[in-house]
Amino acid sequence: MKSASELAEYTECTEEEMSHLRSADPVMASLVDGMGPLKFEMDPDLHTSLVRCIVGQQISIPMYERIWDRFREAYGEVPEPGRIIDGGLEGLRSLGIPRSRSEYILGISRGVLDGTIDLCQKPVSRRKKKKKVSSI
């Protein structure tokens, strides 16, 4: 099985985005100019992206890759929310994901499945986003 980094798809910042980064801060400008176009890893869907963010919080990249590879092996490349829910808390914990993060992953998966989290909705204000995230 290929590792997460081998399967990743990437996109580059546009010149407009690079210009914005340069104008935000002189130190950032020198970093952007020195590194060239920035590449960002793309996930196959927003649910997967959220789960990956939770799995990778405050851990080293090698540890994240090991856990994410286990996660993909257990739940598939694009994990279906129902399949994660069926695996339950202990299924996630057995992969090395801490209890609180496992609970967040289950909460997001339930919300996506029951429609309380709409990953396709139009952008909303920061205050509404904060309220929505806090409700999970």
CSV table of C-alpha atoms in Angstrom, one decimal:
chain,number,residue,atom,x,y,z
A,1,MET,CA,0.0,0.0,0.0
A,2,LYS,CA,1.3,3.5,-0.9
A,3,SER,CA,1.9,5.9,1.9
A,4,ALA,CA,-0.3,9.0,2.4
A,5,SER,CA,2.4,11.3,0.9
A,6,GLU,CA,2.8,9.1,-2.2
A,7,LEU,CA,-1.0,9.2,-2.9
A,8,ALA,CA,-1.3,12.9,-2.2
A,9,GLU,CA,-2.5,15.3,-4.9
A,10,TYR,CA,-1.2,18.8,-4.8
A,11,THR,CA,-2.1,22.3,-6.1
A,12,GLU,CA,0.1,25.4,-6.3
A,13,CYS,CA,-0.8,28.9,-5.0
A,14,THR,CA,-1.8,31.3,-7.8
A,15,GLU,CA,0.3,34.4,-8.4
A,16,GLU,CA,-2.5,36.4,-6.8
A,17,GLU,CA,-2.3,34.3,-3.6
A,18,MET,CA,1.5,34.6,-3.6
A,19,SER,CA,1.2,38.3,-4.0
A,20,HIS,CA,-1.1,38.5,-1.0
A,21,LEU,CA,1.3,36.5,1.2
A,22,ARG,CA,4.2,38.8,0.1
A,23,SER,CA,2.1,41.9,1.1
A,24,ALA,CA,1.1,40.5,4.4
A,25,ASP,CA,4.5,40.6,6.1
A,26,PRO,CA,8.1,41.4,5.0
A,27,VAL,CA,9.4,38.2,6.5
A,28,MET,CA,6.7,36.2,4.7
A,29,ALA,CA,7.7,38.0,1.5
A,30,SER,CA,11.3,36.8,1.7
A,31,LEU,CA,10.2,33.3,2.5
A,32,VAL,CA,7.8,33.2,-0.4
A,33,ASP,CA,10.4,34.6,-2.8
A,34,GLY,CA,13.0,32.1,-1.5
A,35,MET,CA,10.8,29.0,-1.8
A,36,GLY,CA,8.9,29.8,-5.0
A,37,PRO,CA,5.4,28.6,-5.6
A,38,LEU,CA,3.8,26.9,-2.5
A,39,LYS,CA,2.2,23.5,-2.9
A,40,PHE,CA,-0.8,22.4,-0.9
A,41,GLU,CA,-2.0,18.8,-0.5
A,42,MET,CA,-5.5,18.3,-1.6
A,43,ASP,CA,-7.9,15.8,-0.1
A,44,PRO,CA,-10.5,13.8,-2.2
A,45,ASP,CA,-13.4,15.3,-0.2
A,46,LEU,CA,-14.1,17.7,2.7
A,47,HIS,CA,-15.0,15.0,5.2
A,48,THR,CA,-11.7,13.3,4.6
A,49,SER,CA,-9.9,16.7,5.0
A,50,LEU,CA,-11.6,17.3,8.3
A,51,VAL,CA,-10.7,13.9,9.6
A,52,ARG,CA,-7.1,14.3,8.5
A,53,CYS,CA,-6.8,17.6,10.3
A,54,ILE,CA,-8.0,16.1,13.5
A,55,VAL,CA,-5.8,13.0,13.2
A,56,GLY,CA,-2.7,15.2,12.6
A,57,GLN,CA,-3.2,17.8,15.3
A,58,GLN,CA,-0.1,18.4,17.4
A,59,ILE,CA,1.8,15.3,16.4
A,60,SER,CA,5.0,14.8,14.2
A,61,ILE,CA,4.6,14.3,10.5
A,62,PRO,CA,6.1,10.7,10.7
A,63,MET,CA,3.6,9.8,13.5
A,64,TYR,CA,0.7,11.3,11.5
A,65,GLU,CA,1.7,9.4,8.4
A,66,ARG,CA,1.8,6.1,10.4
A,67,ILE,CA,-1.6,6.7,12.0
A,68,TRP,CA,-3.1,8.0,8.7
A,69,ASP,CA,-1.9,4.9,6.8
A,70,ARG,CA,-3.5,2.7,9.5
A,71,PHE,CA,-6.7,4.7,9.2
A,72,ARG,CA,-6.8,4.3,5.4
A,73,GLU,CA,-6.2,0.6,5.8
A,74,ALA,CA,-9.1,0.3,8.2
A,75,TYR,CA,-11.6,2.7,6.6
A,76,GLY,CA,-10.5,3.2,3.0
A,77,GLU,CA,-8.9,6.0,1.0
A,78,VAL,CA,-12.1,8.2,1.1
A,79,PRO,CA,-13.6,7.1,4.4
A,80,GLU,CA,-17.4,7.0,4.4
A,81,PRO,CA,-18.9,8.6,7.6
A,82,GLY,CA,-21.1,5.5,8.2
A,83,ARG,CA,-18.1,3.2,8.1
A,84,ILE,CA,-16.3,5.3,10.7
A,85,ILE,CA,-19.3,5.3,12.9
A,86,ASP,CA,-19.7,1.5,12.6
A,87,GLY,CA,-16.1,1.1,13.8
A,88,GLY,CA,-16.9,3.2,16.8
A,89,LEU,CA,-14.7,4.8,19.4
A,90,GLU,CA,-12.6,1.7,20.0
A,91,GLY,CA,-12.0,1.2,16.3
A,92,LEU,CA,-10.4,4.7,16.1
A,93,ARG,CA,-8.6,4.3,19.4
A,94,SER,CA,-7.0,1.0,18.1
A,95,LEU,CA,-5.3,3.0,15.4
A,96,GLY,CA,-3.5,5.2,17.9
A,97,ILE,CA,-5.9,8.1,17.7
A,98,PRO,CA,-6.5,9.7,21.2
A,99,ARG,CA,-9.9,9.5,22.8
A,100,SER,CA,-10.9,13.1,22.4
A,101,ARG,CA,-9.9,13.2,18.7
A,102,SER,CA,-11.7,10.0,18.1
A,103,GLU,CA,-14.8,11.5,19.6
A,104,TYR,CA,-14.4,14.6,17.3
A,105,ILE,CA,-14.1,12.3,14.3
A,106,LEU,CA,-17.2,10.4,15.3
A,107,GLY,CA,-19.1,13.6,15.9
A,108,ILE,CA,-18.2,15.1,12.5
A,109,SER,CA,-19.0,11.8,10.8
A,110,ARG,CA,-22.4,11.6,12.5
A,111,GLY,CA,-23.1,15.2,11.5
A,112,VAL,CA,-22.2,14.6,7.9
A,113,LEU,CA,-24.3,11.5,7.8
A,114,ASP,CA,-27.4,13.1,9.4
A,115,GLY,CA,-27.1,16.4,7.6
A,116,THR,CA,-26.4,18.6,10.5
A,117,ILE,CA,-23.0,19.3,8.9
A,118,ASP,CA,-23.4,20.4,5.3
A,119,LEU,CA,-20.0,20.2,3.6
A,120,CYS,CA,-21.4,21.8,0.5
A,121,GLN,CA,-23.0,24.9,2.0
A,122,LYS,CA,-22.0,28.4,1.0
A,123,PRO,CA,-19.5,30.3,3.0
A,124,VAL,CA,-20.8,31.9,6.2
A,125,SER,CA,-19.5,34.5,8.6
A,126,ARG,CA,-16.8,33.8,11.2
A,127,ARG,CA,-19.3,34.0,14.1
A,128,LYS,CA,-21.6,31.5,12.4
A,129,LYS,CA,-18.7,29.2,11.7
A,130,LYS,CA,-17.5,29.4,15.4
A,131,LYS,CA,-21.0,28.7,16.6
A,132,LYS,CA,-21.3,25.7,14.2
A,133,VAL,CA,-17.9,24.2,15.2
A,134,SER,CA,-18.6,24.7,18.9
A,135,SER,CA,-21.9,22.8,18.6
A,136,ILE,CA,-20.0,19.6,17.5
